[in-house]
Structures are given as C-alpha cells and as structure tokens.
Coordinates of C-alpha atoms in Angstrom, one line a residue:
M1459 CA 127.2 32.3 82.7
K1460 CA 130.3 32.3 80.6
L1461 CA 130.5 35.1 78.0
L1462 CA 133.0 35.4 75.1
F1463 CA 133.5 39.0 73.8
I1464 CA 135.3 39.7 70.5
T1465 CA 136.6 43.2 70.1
D1466 CA 139.5 44.8 68.1
N1467 CA 140.0 47.5 70.7
F1468 CA 140.4 47.2 74.5
P1469 CA 142.4 49.0 77.2
P1470 CA 145.0 50.2 77.5
E1471 CA 143.7 51.7 74.2
V1472 CA 141.6 54.7 75.0
N1473 CA 139.2 55.0 72.0
A1474 CA 135.4 54.8 72.4
P1475 CA 135.0 51.1 71.5
A1476 CA 137.7 50.1 74.0
T1477 CA 136.2 52.1 76.8
R1478 CA 132.6 51.0 76.2
T1479 CA 133.6 47.3 76.1
F1480 CA 135.7 47.5 79.2
E1481 CA 133.2 49.4 81.3
H1482 CA 130.4 47.1 80.3
C1483 CA 132.4 43.9 80.9
R1484 CA 133.6 45.2 84.3
E1485 CA 130.0 45.7 85.3
W1486 CA 129.0 42.3 84.1
V1487 CA 131.8 40.7 86.1
K1488 CA 130.5 42.4 89.2
K1489 CA 127.1 40.8 88.5
G1490 CA 128.7 37.4 88.5
M1491 CA 129.3 36.8 84.8
D1492 CA 132.5 35.0 83.7
V1493 CA 133.8 37.2 80.9
T1494 CA 136.6 36.4 78.5
V1495 CA 137.6 39.1 76.0
I1496 CA 139.5 38.2 72.8
T1497 CA 141.4 41.2 71.4
C1498 CA 144.7 42.1 69.8
A1499 CA 147.9 43.7 71.1
P1500 CA 147.1 47.3 71.9
N1501 CA 148.3 49.5 69.1
F1502 CA 145.5 52.0 68.1
P1503 CA 145.8 54.5 66.5
Q1504 CA 149.5 54.7 65.7
G1505 CA 149.8 51.1 64.7
K1506 CA 152.6 50.5 67.2
V1507 CA 152.4 47.9 69.9
Y1508 CA 152.2 49.5 73.4
A1509 CA 155.1 49.1 75.8
G1510 CA 154.9 45.9 77.8
Y1511 CA 153.1 44.0 75.1
K1512 CA 154.1 41.9 72.1
N1513 CA 152.3 41.0 68.9
K1514 CA 152.5 37.2 69.4
L1515 CA 150.2 34.3 68.9
I1516 CA 148.6 34.4 72.4
Q1517 CA 149.1 36.4 75.6
R1518 CA 146.9 36.4 78.6
E1519 CA 146.1 38.9 81.4
S1520 CA 143.4 39.8 83.8
I1521 CA 142.0 43.3 84.1
E1522 CA 139.5 43.9 87.0
G1523 CA 138.2 40.4 86.8
I1524 CA 138.0 40.3 83.0
K1525 CA 140.0 37.5 81.4
V1526 CA 141.8 39.0 78.4
I1527 CA 143.3 37.0 75.6
R1528 CA 145.4 38.9 73.1
V1529 CA 146.0 37.3 69.7
W1530 CA 148.3 38.0 66.8
S1531 CA 147.2 40.3 64.0
Y1532 CA 148.8 42.2 61.2
I1533 CA 149.3 45.6 62.7
T1534 CA 149.3 48.9 60.7
A1535 CA 148.6 52.5 61.5
N1536 CA 145.0 53.8 61.2
E1537 CA 145.6 54.8 57.6
G1538 CA 145.4 53.1 54.2
F1539 CA 142.3 51.2 53.3
F1540 CA 143.9 47.9 52.1
K1541 CA 146.4 47.7 55.0
R1542 CA 143.7 48.3 57.5
T1543 CA 141.4 45.8 55.9
F1544 CA 144.1 43.1 56.1
D1545 CA 144.7 44.2 59.8
Y1546 CA 141.1 43.6 60.6
F1547 CA 140.8 40.4 58.7
S1548 CA 143.9 38.9 60.3
F1549 CA 142.4 39.6 63.7
A1550 CA 139.1 38.0 62.8
I1551 CA 141.0 34.8 61.7
S1552 CA 143.1 34.7 64.9
A1553 CA 140.2 35.5 67.2
T1554 CA 138.1 32.7 65.5
L1555 CA 140.9 30.1 65.9
V1556 CA 141.6 30.9 69.5
G1557 CA 137.9 31.3 70.3
L1558 CA 137.3 27.7 69.3
F1559 CA 139.1 26.6 72.4
I1560 CA 137.3 28.9 74.9
K1561 CA 134.3 27.5 76.7
T1562 CA 131.4 29.9 76.6
D1563 CA 127.6 30.0 76.8
K1564 CA 127.2 33.1 74.7
I1565 CA 129.2 35.2 72.3
V1566 CA 129.2 39.0 71.7
A1567 CA 131.2 40.5 68.8
T1568 CA 131.4 44.3 68.3
S1569 CA 132.1 46.6 65.4
P1570 CA 134.0 48.6 64.5
Q1571 CA 135.5 46.8 62.8
F1572 CA 133.2 44.7 60.6
F1573 CA 135.5 41.6 60.6
A1574 CA 135.4 41.3 64.4
A1575 CA 131.6 40.8 64.0
A1576 CA 132.3 38.1 61.4
A1577 CA 134.5 36.3 63.9
G1578 CA 131.5 36.2 66.3
R1579 CA 129.3 34.7 63.6
W1580 CA 131.9 32.0 62.7
L1581 CA 132.4 31.0 66.3
S1582 CA 128.6 30.9 66.8
F1583 CA 128.3 28.5 63.9
F1584 CA 131.1 26.2 65.0
K1585 CA 130.3 26.2 68.7
R1586 CA 126.5 26.2 68.3
K1587 CA 126.2 29.1 70.8
P1588 CA 124.0 32.2 70.5
W1589 CA 125.7 35.3 69.1
I1590 CA 124.9 38.9 69.8
M1591 CA 126.1 41.5 67.3
E1592 CA 126.9 44.9 68.7
V1593 CA 126.9 47.5 65.9
R1594 CA 128.9 50.6 66.7
D1595 CA 129.5 51.6 63.1
L1596 CA 127.5 51.2 59.9
W1597 CA 130.3 49.4 57.9
P1598 CA 130.6 49.3 54.9
E1599 CA 128.3 52.3 54.6
S1600 CA 130.8 54.5 56.3
I1601 CA 133.4 53.7 53.7
K1602 CA 131.3 55.2 51.0
N1603 CA 130.5 58.4 53.0
V1604 CA 133.9 59.1 54.6
V1605 CA 136.5 57.5 52.4
G1606 CA 134.6 57.4 49.2
A1607 CA 136.1 54.1 48.4
F1608 CA 134.7 51.5 45.9
N1609 CA 131.3 53.2 45.4
D1610 CA 129.0 50.8 43.5
S1611 CA 132.0 48.4 43.1
I1612 CA 131.7 44.6 43.2
I1613 CA 133.8 44.6 46.4
L1614 CA 131.4 47.0 48.1
K1615 CA 128.4 45.0 47.0
F1616 CA 129.9 41.9 48.4
F1617 CA 130.5 43.6 51.8
E1618 CA 126.9 44.8 51.8
Y1619 CA 125.7 41.3 51.2
W1620 CA 127.9 40.0 54.0
E1621 CA 126.7 42.8 56.3
K1622 CA 123.1 41.7 55.8
R1623 CA 123.9 38.1 56.4
L1624 CA 125.5 39.0 59.7
Y1625 CA 122.4 40.9 60.7
L1626 CA 120.2 37.9 59.8
K1627 CA 122.3 35.3 61.6
A1628 CA 122.7 37.2 64.9
E1629 CA 120.5 36.1 67.7
K1630 CA 120.1 39.7 68.8
I1631 CA 121.6 43.0 67.6
V1632 CA 122.6 45.8 69.9
V1633 CA 123.1 49.3 68.3
V1634 CA 124.3 52.6 69.8
T1635 CA 121.8 54.9 68.1
D1636 CA 118.1 55.0 67.2
S1637 CA 119.2 55.8 63.6
F1638 CA 121.3 52.6 63.4
K1639 CA 118.2 50.6 64.3
E1640 CA 116.2 52.3 61.6
Y1641 CA 118.9 51.6 59.1
I1642 CA 119.1 47.9 59.9
I1643 CA 115.3 47.6 59.8
Q1644 CA 115.4 49.0 56.3
K1645 CA 117.7 46.2 55.4
G1646 CA 114.8 43.8 56.1
I1647 CA 115.8 42.8 59.6
A1648 CA 113.1 42.3 62.2
A1649 CA 112.8 45.2 64.6
E1650 CA 112.1 43.0 67.6
K1651 CA 115.7 41.6 67.6
I1652 CA 117.3 45.1 67.6
Y1653 CA 118.0 46.8 70.9
V1654 CA 119.4 50.4 71.4
I1655 CA 122.0 50.8 74.1
K1656 CA 123.6 54.2 73.6
N1657 CA 127.0 55.2 74.8
G1658 CA 127.4 56.9 78.2
A1659 CA 129.9 58.2 80.7
N1660 CA 131.6 56.7 83.7
A1661 CA 130.3 59.0 86.4
E1662 CA 133.0 57.9 88.8
L1663 CA 135.8 58.9 86.4
Y1664 CA 134.4 62.0 84.8
T1665 CA 133.3 64.5 87.4
P1666 CA 133.2 68.3 87.5
R1667 CA 136.5 69.8 88.7
Q1668 CA 138.7 72.9 88.7
K1669 CA 141.2 73.4 85.9
N1670 CA 144.4 71.4 86.6
T1671 CA 146.9 74.2 87.4
E1672 CA 149.9 72.1 86.7
L1673 CA 148.7 71.3 83.2
L1674 CA 147.7 74.9 82.6
N1675 CA 151.2 76.0 83.4
K1676 CA 152.8 73.2 81.4
L1677 CA 150.8 74.0 78.3
N1678 CA 150.9 77.8 78.7
L1679 CA 147.2 78.1 78.8
Q1680 CA 146.8 80.5 81.7
N1681 CA 144.1 83.1 81.1
K1682 CA 142.9 81.4 77.9
F1683 CA 139.4 80.4 76.8
V1684 CA 140.3 76.8 75.9
I1685 CA 138.4 74.9 73.1
S1686 CA 139.5 71.3 73.3
Y1687 CA 139.2 68.3 71.1
I1688 CA 140.4 64.9 72.5
G1689 CA 140.2 61.9 70.3
T1690 CA 141.1 60.4 66.9
H1691 CA 142.5 62.7 64.3
G1692 CA 140.9 61.0 61.3
M1693 CA 139.3 61.9 58.0
A1694 CA 135.9 61.9 59.5
H1695 CA 136.7 64.6 62.1
K1696 CA 137.6 67.5 59.8
L1697 CA 140.1 69.0 62.1
D1698 CA 141.7 70.8 59.1
F1699 CA 138.5 72.9 59.1
I1700 CA 139.1 73.8 62.7
L1701 CA 142.7 74.8 62.0
H1702 CA 141.6 77.0 59.1
C1703 CA 139.0 78.6 61.4
A1704 CA 141.7 79.2 64.0
S1705 CA 143.9 81.0 61.4
K1706 CA 141.1 83.6 60.9
M1707 CA 140.6 84.4 64.6
N1708 CA 141.9 87.7 66.0
N1709 CA 140.8 87.2 69.6
T1710 CA 144.0 86.1 71.4
V1711 CA 141.9 84.7 74.3
F1712 CA 140.7 81.7 72.3
H1713 CA 143.0 78.8 72.2
F1714 CA 142.5 75.3 70.6
L1715 CA 143.8 72.2 72.4
L1716 CA 143.9 69.1 70.2
I1717 CA 144.9 65.9 71.8
G1718 CA 145.2 62.5 70.0
A1719 CA 146.6 60.7 67.0
G1720 CA 145.3 59.2 63.7
A1721 CA 145.6 59.1 60.0
E1722 CA 145.4 62.9 59.6
K1723 CA 147.7 63.9 62.4
N1724 CA 150.9 64.5 60.3
M1725 CA 148.9 66.4 57.8
L1726 CA 147.4 68.5 60.5
L1727 CA 150.8 69.2 62.1
Q1728 CA 152.1 70.4 58.7
L1729 CA 149.0 72.5 58.2
K1730 CA 149.5 74.1 61.6
E1731 CA 153.0 75.1 60.6
E1732 CA 152.0 76.4 57.2
L1733 CA 149.3 78.6 58.8
K1734 CA 151.7 79.7 61.5
L1735 CA 149.1 79.1 64.2
I1736 CA 150.0 80.3 67.7
N1737 CA 146.5 79.8 69.0
V1738 CA 146.6 76.0 68.6
T1739 CA 148.4 73.4 70.7
M1740 CA 148.6 69.8 69.5
I1741 CA 149.8 66.9 71.6
D1742 CA 149.9 63.2 71.5
P1743 CA 147.3 60.9 73.2
V1744 CA 147.3 60.7 77.0
P1745 CA 146.6 57.7 79.2
K1746 CA 142.9 57.1 80.0
N1747 CA 143.4 57.9 83.6
E1748 CA 144.7 61.4 82.6
V1749 CA 142.0 62.3 80.1
A1750 CA 139.8 63.9 82.7
D1751 CA 142.6 66.1 83.9
Y1752 CA 143.2 67.4 80.4
L1753 CA 139.5 67.8 79.8
S1754 CA 139.4 69.9 82.9
L1755 CA 141.4 72.6 81.0
S1756 CA 138.4 73.0 78.7
D1757 CA 136.0 75.9 78.6
I1758 CA 134.4 74.4 75.6
S1759 CA 134.5 70.8 74.3
L1760 CA 134.7 70.7 70.5
I1761 CA 133.1 67.8 68.7
P1762 CA 133.2 68.2 64.9
L1763 CA 132.6 65.7 62.1
K1764 CA 132.8 65.9 58.3
K1765 CA 129.5 67.0 56.6
A1766 CA 128.2 63.7 55.4
E1767 CA 124.9 61.9 55.5
I1768 CA 126.2 59.0 57.4
F1769 CA 126.9 61.2 60.4
L1770 CA 123.3 62.0 60.8
T1771 CA 123.1 58.6 62.5
V1772 CA 126.0 58.7 64.9
I1773 CA 126.4 59.9 68.5
P1774 CA 130.1 60.7 69.4
S1775 CA 130.9 59.2 72.8
K1776 CA 132.7 62.5 73.7
I1777 CA 129.3 64.0 74.2
F1778 CA 128.7 61.9 77.3
E1779 CA 132.2 62.2 79.0
T1780 CA 132.3 65.9 78.4
S1781 CA 128.8 66.4 79.8
A1782 CA 129.7 64.4 82.9
M1783 CA 132.4 67.0 83.6
Q1784 CA 129.8 69.8 82.9
I1785 CA 131.8 71.3 80.0
P1786 CA 129.5 73.0 77.5
I1787 CA 129.7 71.4 74.0
L1788 CA 130.3 73.0 70.6
L1789 CA 128.9 70.3 68.3
G1790 CA 129.6 70.2 64.6
V1791 CA 127.4 67.2 63.9
E1792 CA 123.8 67.1 62.7
G1793 CA 121.0 64.5 63.1
E1794 CA 120.7 62.4 66.3
S1795 CA 123.7 64.0 68.1
K1796 CA 122.3 67.5 67.6
A1797 CA 118.9 66.4 68.9
I1798 CA 120.5 65.2 72.1
I1799 CA 122.5 68.4 72.7
E1800 CA 119.4 70.6 72.0
K1801 CA 117.1 68.4 74.2
Y1802 CA 119.3 68.9 77.3
G1803 CA 120.7 72.3 76.4
A1804 CA 124.2 71.0 76.8
G1805 CA 125.8 73.4 74.4
L1806 CA 125.4 74.8 70.9
C1807 CA 125.5 73.2 67.5
F1808 CA 127.0 74.6 64.3
E1809 CA 126.5 73.3 60.7
P1810 CA 129.5 71.1 59.9
E1811 CA 132.2 72.8 57.9
N1812 CA 130.3 76.2 58.0
E1813 CA 132.8 78.8 59.2
E1814 CA 130.3 81.6 59.7
D1815 CA 128.1 79.4 61.9
F1816 CA 131.1 78.1 63.8
F1817 CA 132.3 81.6 64.7
Q1818 CA 128.8 82.7 65.6
K1819 CA 128.2 79.8 68.0
L1820 CA 131.6 80.0 69.5
N1821 CA 131.3 83.7 70.3
R1822 CA 127.9 83.2 71.8
L1823 CA 129.3 80.6 74.2
Y1824 CA 132.1 83.0 75.1
E1825 CA 130.1 86.2 75.6
D1826 CA 126.8 85.0 77.1
K1827 CA 127.8 84.0 80.7
E1828 CA 124.3 83.3 81.8
A1829 CA 123.6 80.9 78.9
Y1830 CA 127.0 79.3 79.5
K1831 CA 125.9 78.4 83.1
M1832 CA 122.6 77.0 81.7
H1833 CA 124.6 74.8 79.3
K1834 CA 126.7 73.5 82.2
N1835 CA 123.4 72.5 84.0
G1836 CA 122.2 70.9 80.8
C1837 CA 125.4 68.8 80.6
A1838 CA 124.7 67.6 84.1
E1839 CA 121.2 66.5 83.1
L1840 CA 122.5 64.8 80.0
A1841 CA 125.1 62.8 81.9
K1842 CA 122.6 61.7 84.4
A1843 CA 120.4 60.3 81.6
F1844 CA 123.3 58.4 80.1
D1845 CA 125.1 56.8 83.0
R1846 CA 127.3 54.0 81.8
K1847 CA 126.6 51.7 84.7
R1848 CA 122.8 51.8 84.1
L1849 CA 123.3 51.2 80.4
A1850 CA 125.6 48.2 81.1
N1851 CA 122.9 46.7 83.2
E1852 CA 120.4 47.1 80.4
M1853 CA 122.7 45.3 78.0
F1854 CA 123.3 42.6 80.7
D1855 CA 119.6 41.8 80.7
I1856 CA 119.6 41.5 76.9
L1857 CA 122.6 39.0 77.0
M1858 CA 120.9 36.9 79.7
D1859 CA 117.7 36.7 77.6
A1860 CA 119.6 35.4 74.5
K1861 CA 119.0 31.7 73.9

C-alpha cells in the first residue's frame, strides 16, 4: 500500500510532531508500506533552514526507507501570529500542489499545524483517496487559551467552522489524548470514526543510563541535583515561572538545566540576567541523537505548562521519553497528564504557576529517597505501557482499515 503523509515537522527537527511521525512511518515501512512524506525544509523553531538544506521548490531524500519530499514555504521563527499563519498556509499550498503528482492509496495529514490537515483534505478531494486526520493540537482552540488572539472574532469563528468541516470530511480521525476525542465528539462528530493513539517513547533510544560524565564536566553540574527541561521555549510552557522560582531558592544543590529554543527564549535569557541566576543553565537545542545523553544528567525531569483550561486535554510527549529513562517527573500540568503520572507513580504533580506547591513537591522528590526510587519504578511501568513501536502498529491497523 502507498501512503502519503503531510506534516510540517520532520527530522532532523526534534520536536514531538517530527519524532512521532518519523518513528511511526519507520515502523510502517518495516511492515511493507510504501511511505512518502511531504514536509518543508527543516527550520523549527528558530525559523532558520538547517545546514545542508535549502528552502526551494522541491528537494528529495530518503530516510530509513521513508521517501521524503521537502517543499518551499515561507519560513519564519516560531513567533508572531500572522507570520506563522502565513508560514503554515504557504506550506499547505505547496504540499497540495506537489501532492497532486504523488501516487498514493491513502493520505494522512497531521496537526499541528491546522493548515497541514487542510492540505490532506484538499488532496483527498482532488485524488479521490481516503484521508485520515491526525489531531495533535486543538487548533484554533489553543489560540484562544494560550495566545488570547481573536476571541469571538469573525476570523476565529471562520477557523472553527473550517475545523469542524475537516473533522466531518476525514475518513478517520486519530487523536493523541482521550480528552481530544471527547472534544471532537462534542463538535457533533461520530465517536466511531475517532481513534486514540497516544504518544510514546522509543525504547531503543531512551534507556536508563548513568549520568554522562563528559557533559557533567562541560556544564559544571558535578554534585548538583539537576532539574531539566528539554523542549520548546514558548508561551505555553511558562518557563519564566520556573526562573522566578529559581531566583527564590537558597539550596545551592538544586540546578536548573533548560535546553531548547522558541518564541520566549530571548526574553528568558534576558530575565535570567536580570535575576542574576547562577543556578540556571540555558543552552540551545541539541541533535536528536544527543538528547538522551543530556537527559541522563537529570535527577528530575521538569514538565510545566501555563495554567489554562486547554492544557487539561494535553499529554506532553516528554512524559514518555523521560519515563523510558526512569527519571522521575515533576509535572506542572493538570487533567489527563496528571492522571497518567499519578496512575503509574512516575513522579509528583504541582499546580501550574503555584510557587508554594512547586517548592513543596520539588523538596519532597529531593528529600525522600525511598519515594524517589518508587517513582523510578513507576516510570519504567509507564514507559512499558506506552511503547512507540506498539502504538505505531495500532495506527497501522487503522490506516489499513480506511477505505
């Protein structure tokens, strides 16, 4: 079977959508599927094309058996609503035009972002092929909750109308959380066409290991209790809250390691200087094959989000990769994510943006050594339940069943 997959993010980008798509497609190729991915020149999140690539009309490559076609798009950094919207829309147009010339039996299009899903719908219409919509983000709902843009505006109402049309026209819908499924059902979409395939971890890449001594020395983290955050530095992640917490900590053993880039990175660097933080290290993103080495430095994996209703429905993918390495989690997210952490005992949860609760839970993880060991065991159980290979096979069956 030939499959065409539309995604805005793909390796060498290292964010969650890129990783999920790549690891799923790789497993499907192993099962005999002929997979073509249409994506753009790698540039996330800085908005700069990676070395070795160009932002041109078409460029082709093969990655572990996956046929990859990169198309032109307007590229901008992950900041500024209008620029990003034009970035997304230009990719959708290019992906649609190029996709018209690709032979395929079925089409998958994934969000974020919203317009990539639209490209899947357009190609389904023109090619008369079944289309599966993968929903990784409730867009435009997230705009209202995180950015606060266009609340009750005509533009937002148009996007909400478009969103529902996409749900209606998709042959099947694959979502990453149970909450997403409930949200879409409330939009009037039949429950039987919606499938939940949550994120997971690559058990071959993320494994328990000793702290990387070379990196410990390089970053001057010897004898530190390291609380790490590896990922996008965006508005949703409230890393300014973490920096303000760090400024109030007298215990010199605690050290925060923040790795990544995003719309808030420059502001955060400036805030770090203003607060004169010596217990925070901030570095740029690292290649995907080095992430596990940097994660190994962690005593605690920090996963915070802004206090907003929309985040009751999300499950950050960091939960699964961290758990696979048996690093206890300090989660600042409520809702479905919190339920998973508590079910497996993989760490502790604090109320988002609540300093007192944050300090209390962090100190408990540091001081209670027996509980810390139990959380490591809980991580192992969580990772076993969310193995990426098994989840990819479940989605494979859904794709094969689409008609």
